[in-house]
Coordinates of C-alpha atoms and ligand atoms in Angstrom, one line a residue:
X24 CA 84.7 88.5 63.8
X25 CA 84.4 84.9 65.4
X26 CA 81.3 84.0 67.3
X27 CA 80.8 80.7 69.2
X28 CA 77.6 79.5 70.4
X29 CA 76.9 76.9 73.0
X30 CA 73.5 75.0 72.5
X31 CA 71.7 74.7 69.0
X32 CA 68.1 74.8 69.9
X33 CA 65.7 77.7 71.0
X34 CA 68.2 80.4 72.0
X35 CA 71.4 79.2 70.2
X36 CA 69.6 78.6 66.7
X37 CA 68.0 82.1 67.0
X38 CA 71.0 83.8 67.8
X39 CA 72.9 82.1 65.0
X40 CA 70.4 83.1 62.3
X41 CA 69.9 86.7 63.5
X42 CA 73.9 87.1 63.7
X43 CA 74.1 85.9 60.1
X44 CA 71.3 88.3 58.8
X45 CA 73.2 90.9 60.7
X46 CA 76.7 90.2 59.5
X47 CA 77.5 88.2 56.3
X48 CA 81.3 87.9 57.0
X49 CA 81.3 86.5 60.8
X50 CA 82.6 83.0 61.4
X51 CA 79.7 81.7 63.5
X52 CA 80.4 78.3 65.0
X53 CA 77.3 76.5 66.9
X54 CA 78.1 73.7 69.2
X55 CA 75.6 71.1 70.1
X56 CA 76.2 68.2 72.5
X57 CA 73.5 66.1 70.9
X58 CA 72.9 64.9 67.5
X59 CA 70.1 67.3 66.5
X60 CA 69.8 71.0 66.5
X61 CA 66.7 73.4 66.5
X62 CA 64.0 70.6 67.2
X63 CA 60.6 71.2 68.6
X64 CA 60.8 70.6 72.2
X65 CA 57.3 71.8 72.6
X66 CA 56.2 69.0 70.2
X67 CA 57.6 66.1 72.2
X68 CA 54.6 65.2 74.2
X69 CA 52.2 65.5 71.3
X70 CA 54.4 63.3 69.0
X71 CA 54.3 60.8 72.1
X72 CA 50.7 61.3 72.0
X73 CA 50.3 60.7 68.4
X74 CA 48.8 64.1 67.6
X75 CA 52.2 64.7 65.7
X76 CA 52.5 61.5 63.6
X77 CA 55.6 62.1 61.7
X78 CA 58.9 62.1 63.7
X79 CA 60.6 64.2 61.2
X80 CA 58.2 67.2 61.6
X81 CA 59.9 67.7 65.1
X82 CA 63.2 68.6 63.3
X83 CA 62.7 72.0 62.4
X84 CA 66.1 72.4 60.9
X85 CA 68.8 69.9 60.2
X86 CA 72.6 70.8 60.3
X87 CA 73.0 70.4 56.8
X88 CA 70.0 72.7 55.9
X89 CA 70.8 75.3 58.4
X90 CA 74.5 75.3 57.1
X91 CA 73.0 75.8 53.7
X92 CA 70.8 78.6 54.6
X93 CA 72.8 80.6 57.0
X94 CA 76.3 79.4 56.2
X95 CA 77.1 78.4 59.9
X96 CA 79.6 76.0 61.2
X97 CA 77.6 73.8 62.8
X98 CA 79.1 71.0 65.1
X99 CA 76.9 68.4 66.6
X100 CA 77.9 66.0 69.2
X101 CA 80.4 68.4 70.4
X102 CA 80.3 69.4 74.1
X103 CA 81.9 72.5 75.5
X104 CA 83.4 71.3 78.6
X105 CA 85.0 74.8 80.0
X106 CA 85.5 78.4 78.9
X107 CA 88.9 80.2 79.5
X108 CA 87.9 84.1 79.7
X109 CA 91.6 85.1 79.6
X110 CA 92.5 83.4 76.4
X111 CA 89.0 83.6 75.2
X112 CA 88.9 80.0 74.2
X113 CA 86.5 77.1 75.1
X114 CA 87.3 73.6 75.2
X115 CA 85.4 71.3 73.0
X116 CA 84.8 67.5 73.5
X117 CA 83.7 66.2 70.1
X118 CA 82.8 62.7 69.1
X119 CA 84.5 63.2 65.7
X120 CA 87.3 65.4 66.4
X121 CA 88.2 64.6 70.2
X122 CA 89.3 67.3 72.4
X123 CA 90.4 70.9 71.1
X124 CA 90.2 74.4 71.9
X125 CA 88.4 77.0 70.0
X126 CA 88.9 80.8 70.2
X127 CA 86.3 83.4 70.2
X128 CA 85.7 87.1 69.9
X129 CA 82.3 86.7 71.3
X130 CA 80.5 83.7 73.0
X131 CA 76.9 83.3 73.2
X132 CA 75.9 80.6 75.7
X133 CA 72.4 79.0 75.6
X134 CA 72.7 75.6 77.2
X135 CA 69.3 75.5 78.6
X136 CA 67.8 73.4 81.5
X137 CA 67.7 69.8 82.2
X138 CA 65.2 68.0 84.1
X139 CA 65.6 67.5 87.9
X140 CA 66.3 64.0 88.9
X141 CA 65.9 63.7 93.0
X142 CA 68.5 61.5 94.8
X143 CA 65.9 59.0 95.9
X144 CA 66.4 55.4 96.2
X145 CA 65.7 53.4 92.8
X146 CA 65.8 56.5 90.7
X147 CA 68.4 54.7 88.4
X148 CA 65.7 52.6 87.1
X149 CA 65.4 52.3 83.2
X150 CA 61.6 52.6 83.7
X151 CA 61.8 56.2 84.9
X152 CA 62.0 58.8 82.0
X153 CA 62.4 62.3 81.7
X154 CA 61.8 64.5 78.6
X155 CA 63.9 67.2 77.2
X156 CA 65.3 66.0 73.8
X157 CA 64.8 63.8 70.8
X158 CA 66.8 61.0 72.4
X159 CA 64.4 61.1 75.5
X160 CA 61.5 61.2 73.2
X161 CA 62.6 58.1 71.1
X162 CA 63.0 56.0 74.5
X163 CA 59.4 57.0 75.7
X164 CA 57.8 56.5 72.3
X165 CA 59.5 53.0 72.2
X166 CA 58.2 52.1 75.6
X167 CA 54.7 52.9 75.0
X168 CA 54.6 51.4 71.3
X169 CA 56.6 48.5 71.5
X170 CA 56.7 47.2 75.0
X171 CA 52.9 46.5 75.9
X172 CA 52.8 49.4 78.3
X173 CA 49.5 49.9 79.6
X174 CA 50.2 52.4 82.5
X175 CA 52.3 55.2 83.7
X176 CA 52.5 57.3 86.7
X177 CA 53.8 61.3 86.0
X178 CA 55.5 62.6 88.9
X179 CA 55.0 66.6 88.8
X180 CA 52.1 68.5 87.7
X181 CA 53.8 71.1 85.7
X182 CA 53.1 71.9 82.1
X183 CA 55.2 69.0 81.0
X184 CA 53.6 66.6 83.4
X185 CA 50.1 67.5 82.7
X186 CA 50.9 67.6 78.9
X187 CA 52.4 64.0 79.3
X188 CA 49.5 62.9 81.4
X189 CA 47.1 64.2 78.7
X190 CA 49.0 62.5 75.9
X191 CA 49.6 59.2 77.5
X192 CA 45.8 58.9 78.3
X193 CA 45.0 59.9 75.0
X194 CA 46.8 56.6 73.7
X195 CA 45.0 54.5 75.9
X196 CA 47.3 54.3 79.0
X197 CA 46.1 54.3 82.6
X198 CA 47.7 57.6 83.9
X199 CA 48.2 58.7 87.6
X200 CA 49.7 62.0 88.4
X201 CA 51.5 63.0 91.5
X202 CA 51.8 66.5 92.5
X203 CA 53.7 67.7 95.6
X204 CA 51.6 71.1 96.2
X205 CA 48.0 71.4 96.5
X206 CA 47.6 72.4 92.8
X207 CA 48.7 71.6 89.4
X208 CA 50.4 74.3 87.1
X209 CA 52.0 76.6 89.6
X210 CA 51.7 79.6 87.2
X211 CA 47.9 79.7 88.0
X212 CA 46.2 80.3 91.1
X213 CA 44.5 77.4 92.8
X214 CA 40.9 78.0 91.9
X215 CA 41.7 78.2 88.2
X216 CA 44.1 75.5 88.2
X217 CA 41.4 73.2 89.8
X218 CA 39.2 73.5 86.7
X219 CA 41.9 72.1 84.7
X220 CA 42.5 69.3 87.1
X221 CA 38.8 68.3 87.0
X222 CA 39.2 68.2 83.5
X223 CA 42.1 65.7 83.8
X224 CA 40.0 63.6 86.3
X225 CA 36.9 63.6 84.1
X226 CA 39.1 61.9 81.5
X227 CA 40.3 59.3 84.0
X228 CA 43.6 60.7 85.2
X229 CA 44.0 59.8 88.9
X230 CA 45.4 62.9 90.6
X231 CA 47.3 62.7 94.0
X232 CA 48.0 66.2 95.4
X233 CA 50.4 67.1 98.2
X234 CA 52.3 64.0 97.9
X235 CA 55.8 63.1 96.8
X236 CA 57.9 60.2 95.6
X237 CA 60.1 59.0 98.1
X238 CA 61.4 55.8 96.4
X239 CA 61.2 53.6 93.2
X240 CA 61.4 50.0 93.3
X241 CA 61.0 47.7 90.1
X242 CA 59.0 44.8 90.4
X243 CA 59.4 42.3 87.7
X244 CA 57.8 43.9 84.5
X245 CA 56.5 47.1 86.4
X246 CA 58.1 49.8 88.8
X247 CA 56.4 50.8 92.3
X248 CA 56.6 54.2 93.5
X249 CA 56.6 54.9 97.3
X250 CA 54.8 58.1 98.1
X251 CA 55.4 60.2 101.4
X252 CA 51.6 59.6 102.5
X253 CA 52.5 56.0 102.6
X254 CA 50.4 55.3 99.1
X255 CA 52.1 52.9 97.0
X256 CA 51.5 52.9 93.1
X257 CA 52.5 50.5 90.6
X258 CA 52.8 51.0 86.7
X259 CA 54.7 50.2 83.6
X260 CA 56.6 53.3 83.7
X261 CA 57.3 56.7 85.2
X262 CA 57.6 60.0 83.7
X263 CA 59.6 62.3 85.9
X264 CA 58.7 65.9 85.5
X265 CA 59.3 67.8 88.5
X266 CA 60.9 70.8 87.1
X267 CA 64.3 71.8 85.5
X268 CA 67.5 73.0 86.5
X269 CA 70.0 75.0 84.4
X270 CA 72.6 73.1 82.5
X271 CA 75.5 75.0 83.4
X272 CA 77.9 72.7 85.6
X273 CA 80.4 73.2 82.8
X274 CA 80.9 76.9 83.8
X275 CA 81.3 76.4 87.3
X276 CA 85.1 77.3 87.2
X277 CA 85.3 79.8 84.4
X278 CA 84.9 83.0 86.6
X279 CA 81.3 83.4 85.1
X280 CA 78.9 84.6 87.6
X281 CA 76.0 82.3 88.4
X282 CA 73.4 82.3 90.9
X283 CA 73.4 79.9 93.9
X284 CA 70.8 77.9 91.6
X285 CA 73.2 77.8 88.8
X286 CA 71.5 80.5 86.4
X287 CA 73.9 82.7 84.6
X288 CA 73.7 86.2 85.7
X289 CA 73.4 88.7 82.8
X290 CA 72.6 92.5 82.7
X291 CA 69.7 94.1 80.5
X292 CA 71.9 93.3 77.4
X293 CA 72.3 89.9 78.2
X294 CA 76.0 90.3 78.7
X295 CA 77.6 88.3 81.6
X296 CA 80.3 89.4 83.7
X297 CA 82.9 88.1 81.3
X298 CA 84.1 90.2 78.2
X299 CA 82.3 89.3 75.2
X300 CA 80.4 86.7 76.7
X301 CA 76.4 86.7 76.4
X302 CA 73.8 84.3 77.7
X303 CA 70.3 83.5 76.9
X304 CA 67.5 81.0 77.6
X305 CA 66.5 78.7 80.3
X306 CA 70.0 78.8 81.8
X307 CA 69.8 82.6 82.7
X308 CA 68.4 84.7 85.5
X309 CA 66.0 87.2 84.2
X310 CA 64.0 90.0 85.4
X311 CA 60.1 89.6 86.2
X312 CA 58.5 92.3 84.0
X313 CA 55.7 92.8 86.5
X314 CA 57.7 93.2 90.0
X315 CA 61.0 93.7 88.8
X316 CA 62.6 90.8 90.9
X317 CA 65.1 88.3 89.7
X318 CA 63.5 85.2 88.4
X319 CA 64.0 82.3 85.9
X320 CA 61.3 81.7 83.4
X321 CA 62.0 78.4 81.2
X322 CA 59.9 79.3 78.3
X323 CA 60.6 79.1 74.4
X324 CA 59.1 82.6 73.6
X325 CA 61.7 84.4 76.0
X326 CA 64.6 81.9 74.8
X327 CA 64.1 82.9 71.3
X328 CA 63.6 86.6 72.0
X329 CA 66.8 86.7 74.0
X330 CA 68.9 84.7 71.5
X331 CA 68.0 87.4 68.9
X332 CA 68.8 90.4 71.3
X333 CA 72.2 88.7 72.1
X334 CA 73.0 88.5 68.4
X335 CA 72.0 92.1 68.0
X336 CA 74.4 93.0 70.9
X337 CA 77.2 91.1 69.3
X338 CA 76.7 93.1 66.5
X339 CA 76.7 96.3 68.5
X340 CA 73.1 97.4 68.3
X341 CA 72.6 97.9 72.2
X342 CA 69.1 96.1 72.5
X343 CA 67.6 95.4 75.9
X344 CA 65.6 92.6 77.2
X345 CA 63.0 94.2 79.6
X346 CA 62.0 91.0 81.5
X347 CA 59.7 88.1 81.2
X348 CA 55.9 87.9 81.9
X349 CA 55.7 84.3 82.1
X350 CA 52.9 84.3 79.4
X351 CA 51.8 80.6 78.7
X352 CA 49.2 78.3 77.6
X353 CA 48.1 74.6 77.9
X354 CA 45.8 72.4 76.5
X355 CA 44.2 70.2 78.9
X356 CA 41.7 67.7 76.9
X357 CA 39.0 70.0 75.8
X358 CA 39.9 73.0 78.0
X359 CA 42.6 75.6 77.5
X360 CA 44.2 77.5 80.2
X361 CA 46.4 80.4 79.8
X362 CA 48.2 83.0 82.1
X363 CA 50.3 86.1 81.8
X364 CA 52.1 88.4 84.5
X365 CA 51.8 87.9 87.9
X366 CA 49.3 85.6 89.9
X367 CA 47.6 86.3 93.1
X368 CA 50.1 84.0 95.0
X369 CA 53.1 85.9 93.9
X370 CA 51.4 89.4 94.6
X371 CA 50.6 88.2 98.0
X372 CA 54.0 86.7 98.7
X373 CA 55.6 90.0 97.8
X374 CA 53.0 92.0 99.5
X375 CA 51.9 94.0 96.5
X376 CA 48.6 95.6 96.8
X377 CA 46.4 94.5 94.2
X378 CA 42.7 93.9 93.3
X379 CA 40.9 91.0 91.6
X380 CA 38.1 90.6 89.4
X381 CA 36.7 87.5 87.6
X382 CA 34.4 87.5 84.5
X383 CA 32.4 84.5 83.0
X384 CA 31.6 85.8 79.4
X385 CA 30.7 83.7 76.5
X386 CA 33.7 82.8 74.1
X387 CA 31.6 84.4 71.1
X388 CA 27.9 86.0 71.0
X389 CA 25.7 83.5 72.9
X390 CA 23.2 83.5 70.3
X391 CA 25.6 82.1 67.5
X392 CA 25.9 78.4 67.6
X393 CA 28.8 76.9 69.8
X394 CA 29.3 79.5 72.3
X395 CA 31.0 78.3 75.4
X396 CA 31.9 79.7 78.9
X397 CA 35.2 81.4 79.7
X398 CA 36.4 82.4 82.8
X399 CA 39.0 85.3 83.2
X400 CA 40.7 86.4 86.3
X401 CA 42.2 89.9 86.3
X402 CA 44.6 91.2 88.8
X403 CA 45.4 95.1 88.8
X404 CA 46.9 97.7 91.3
X405 CA 45.4 100.7 92.7
X406 CA 46.2 102.8 89.9
X407 CA 44.4 100.2 87.7
X408 CA 47.4 98.9 86.1
X409 CA 47.3 95.4 84.9
X410 CA 49.4 93.0 86.8
X411 CA 48.2 89.8 85.5
X412 CA 45.5 87.5 84.2
X413 CA 44.4 84.0 83.8
X414 CA 41.7 82.5 81.7
X415 CA 40.1 79.0 81.4
X416 CA 37.8 78.1 78.8
X417 CA 37.0 75.8 75.9
X418 CA 37.4 78.3 73.0
X419 CA 39.0 81.8 72.6
X420 CA 41.2 81.8 75.8
X421 CA 44.4 82.0 73.8
X422 CA 43.7 85.4 72.0
X423 CA 42.2 86.9 75.4
X424 CA 45.2 86.2 77.5
X425 CA 47.3 87.6 74.4
X426 CA 45.3 90.7 74.6
X427 CA 46.0 91.2 77.9
X428 CA 49.7 90.1 77.9
X429 CA 50.0 93.2 75.1
X430 CA 48.3 95.5 77.5
X431 CA 50.7 94.3 80.3
X432 CA 53.8 94.8 78.0
X433 CA 52.7 98.3 77.4
X434 CA 52.1 98.9 81.2
X435 CA 48.5 99.5 80.4
X436 CA 45.6 99.6 82.8
X437 CA 42.2 98.4 83.2
X438 CA 40.8 101.6 81.3
X439 CA 42.9 100.4 78.4
X440 CA 41.4 97.0 78.6
X441 CA 37.9 98.7 78.0
X442 CA 39.1 100.6 75.1
X443 CA 40.7 98.1 73.1
X444 CA 38.8 98.0 69.8
X445 CA 39.0 94.1 69.1
X446 CA 37.7 92.2 66.1
X447 CA 34.0 91.1 66.4
X448 CA 31.4 89.1 64.4
X449 CA 29.0 86.7 66.2
X450 CA 31.2 83.4 65.4
X451 CA 34.2 84.9 67.1
X452 CA 33.3 87.5 70.0
X453 CA 30.8 89.9 71.2
X454 CA 30.7 93.7 70.7
X455 CA 31.9 93.9 74.2
X456 CA 35.0 91.3 74.0
X457 CA 35.4 89.3 77.1
X458 CA 38.8 91.3 77.5
X459 CA 36.6 94.7 77.5
X460 CA 34.3 93.0 80.0
X461 CA 37.2 92.4 82.3
X462 CA 38.2 95.9 82.2
X463 CA 34.5 97.0 82.7
X464 CA 34.1 94.9 85.6
X465 CA 37.4 96.2 87.2
X466 CA 36.8 99.9 86.5
Ligands
LIG30 P1 67.3 74.3 74.9 O1 66.2 74.5 74.0 O2 67.2 73.2 75.9 O3 68.9 74.3 74.2 C1 69.8 74.0 74.8 C2 70.9 73.1 74.0 O4 72.2 73.1 74.3 C3 70.6 71.6 74.3 O5 70.2 71.0 73.0 C4 71.9 71.0 74.8 O6 72.3 69.8 74.4 C5 73.0 72.0 74.5 N1 73.9 72.1 75.4 C6 73.9 72.2 76.8 N2 75.2 72.5 77.2 C7 75.9 72.1 76.3 C8 77.4 72.1 76.0 N3 78.3 72.4 77.2 N4 77.9 71.9 74.8 C9 77.2 71.8 73.6 N5 75.8 71.8 73.9 C10 75.2 72.0 75.0 N6 58.1 76.1 76.3 C11 57.2 77.1 75.8 O7 57.3 78.2 75.8 N7 55.9 76.4 75.5 C12 55.7 75.1 75.5 O8 54.7 74.5 75.0 C13 56.8 74.3 75.8 N8 56.9 72.9 75.8 C14 57.9 72.1 76.3 C15 57.9 70.7 76.2 C16 58.9 70.1 76.6 C17 58.8 68.6 76.4 C18 60.1 70.6 76.9 C19 61.4 69.8 77.4 C20 60.4 72.0 76.9 C21 59.2 72.8 76.5 N9 59.2 74.1 76.7 C22 58.0 74.9 76.2 C23 60.4 75.0 77.0 C24 61.2 75.3 75.9 O9 61.5 74.3 75.0 C25 62.6 76.0 76.6 O10 62.2 76.9 77.2 C26 63.5 76.4 75.3 O11 63.8 75.1 74.6 C27 64.9 76.8 76.0 O12 65.9 77.2 75.0 P2 67.4 77.2 75.5 O13 68.1 77.6 74.3 O14 67.7 78.0 76.6 O15 67.7 75.6 75.9

C-alpha cells in the first residue's frame, strides 16, 4: 500500500504516525512545501514574546527524527502542485529533485490554511508581517529584536491577533490593535469578550473597534495605516491577522469538490469525492457538532484528531469524525478566556431556541488564599441540553470549560452538570464546583 500525505504539520504528521502504527509495511510519503515539519504553530507567538526562549523547542519533530522513529519517507521543500485522480498520481515540485510525478493508492490532504492578505494599497510592504510558520516567525523575531522596533499595529482581533498583541506588549513594544467588528475574539459573546478587551487596555494595548485598514504607506523607517474611520496610525511594523483561508488553490483543477470559499468537502469518514483521497485539518469543511451546519474550525485539536481518523480509514477501520465543537482557550495577560460549543450570537442567527445563565463563583474555596472570581456563561435548550459555554477568569477557567465541553460531547444536559462529581479540596475548587453551580442555576 502506498500512501501520500500532503502537509507535514498538525493533520499530516498525525496521520503519518498513526498510519505507521497501524501498518508496518505501507510506503508512506509525507510532502511538505516548507523546510520544517511538525512544528508548534501554536507556540509561535510565545517564542516571539520570549516566553519560549529556545527556538529548537518549536520544532517538535525533525524530518530525521520522524523518519527514524516511524520509517517515513519525508520530503521537505517539496510542493504538491496538482493531483490527477484518473492516473492516481500527484505532481511534485521539489527543490532537490525538480518536477516529478508520484503515484498513490491513498492520498491524505492536510494543506492547512494561510493568512488572508486583503488587496489594499501598500499591502506589499515588507513592514507588514503575517504569522503561519517558522520562516514567518524568524522574520518577526528579527524585526522585534534586531531592528530597534518600538511599536506595532496588530490588524485583527482574533486569537492570533490578541496573542500577538499581548506578546509584543510583553517585550516592551507600544501596541495598537484594530478590529473590524465591535468585539474581539468572535467565538465569545460581546459581554464576555469585553472583559478580555479591558485586560488588554489595562496593560496598555490601544484598541480600535469597528474600524478597518484601508491602505498602508511606508514613511521612511515607519509604516502608516489609514483606517476607514479616517484615523491614521503610525508604527514600526504591522502584524496582519485578519483570519485564514484554505491553502487549496493547487486542487482547483483536479476534480476535487471544494466549497465556494475553497474548503475541501469531506464526508464523515473524511473522504473526499475522489477515490482513495481523504482530507483533514484547517483546509476542510466540517460539521458543527451543536447545530449540524457546515462550518470550518481552524484549530489544532480537530486537525490532529482528523489526521488520526483519516489514517484509520485508509487502513479500513471505518471511523467517523462527529463534528467540531470549537473548544478553544486564550491567555490575555492575567486572564484566561475559554469557550466551547455555540455562542449566543450563533444561536440567535440560526433561530435556535435557548436559555442563558451566568454564574460568578470563586475559582476555589473562598476561605483558602488566592481565590479569584470566575464568570461562566452557560447556554442550553428547552430540554436542558447544553449548547455552549464561555468562561473568563484568572484561574481554573480551563478545567471548567473542559468539563462542560465533555458534557456537550456526550449531548449532556444541565442536570448532568449538577451530577458531575469533580475533584475537590479547598486549594482547587469548592464542594459545589463552579460547573455544578452553573447547572444548579440553570435547573
Ligand atoms: P498546518 O498545520 O498549517 O499544516 C499544513 C502544512 O501543509 C503547511 O506546513 C504547509 O506548508 C503544507 N502545505 C500546504 N500546501 C502544500 C502543498 N501543496 N504541498 C506540500 N505541502 C503543502 N490552534 C489551536 O487549537 N490552539 C492554538 O493555540 C493555536 N495557535 C495558533 C497560533 C498560530 C500563530 C497559528 C498560525 C495557528 C494556531 N493554531 C492554534 C491553529 C493550528 O495551528 C492549526 O489549526 C493547525 O496547525 C492546522 O493543521 P493542518 O495540518 O490543517 O495545517
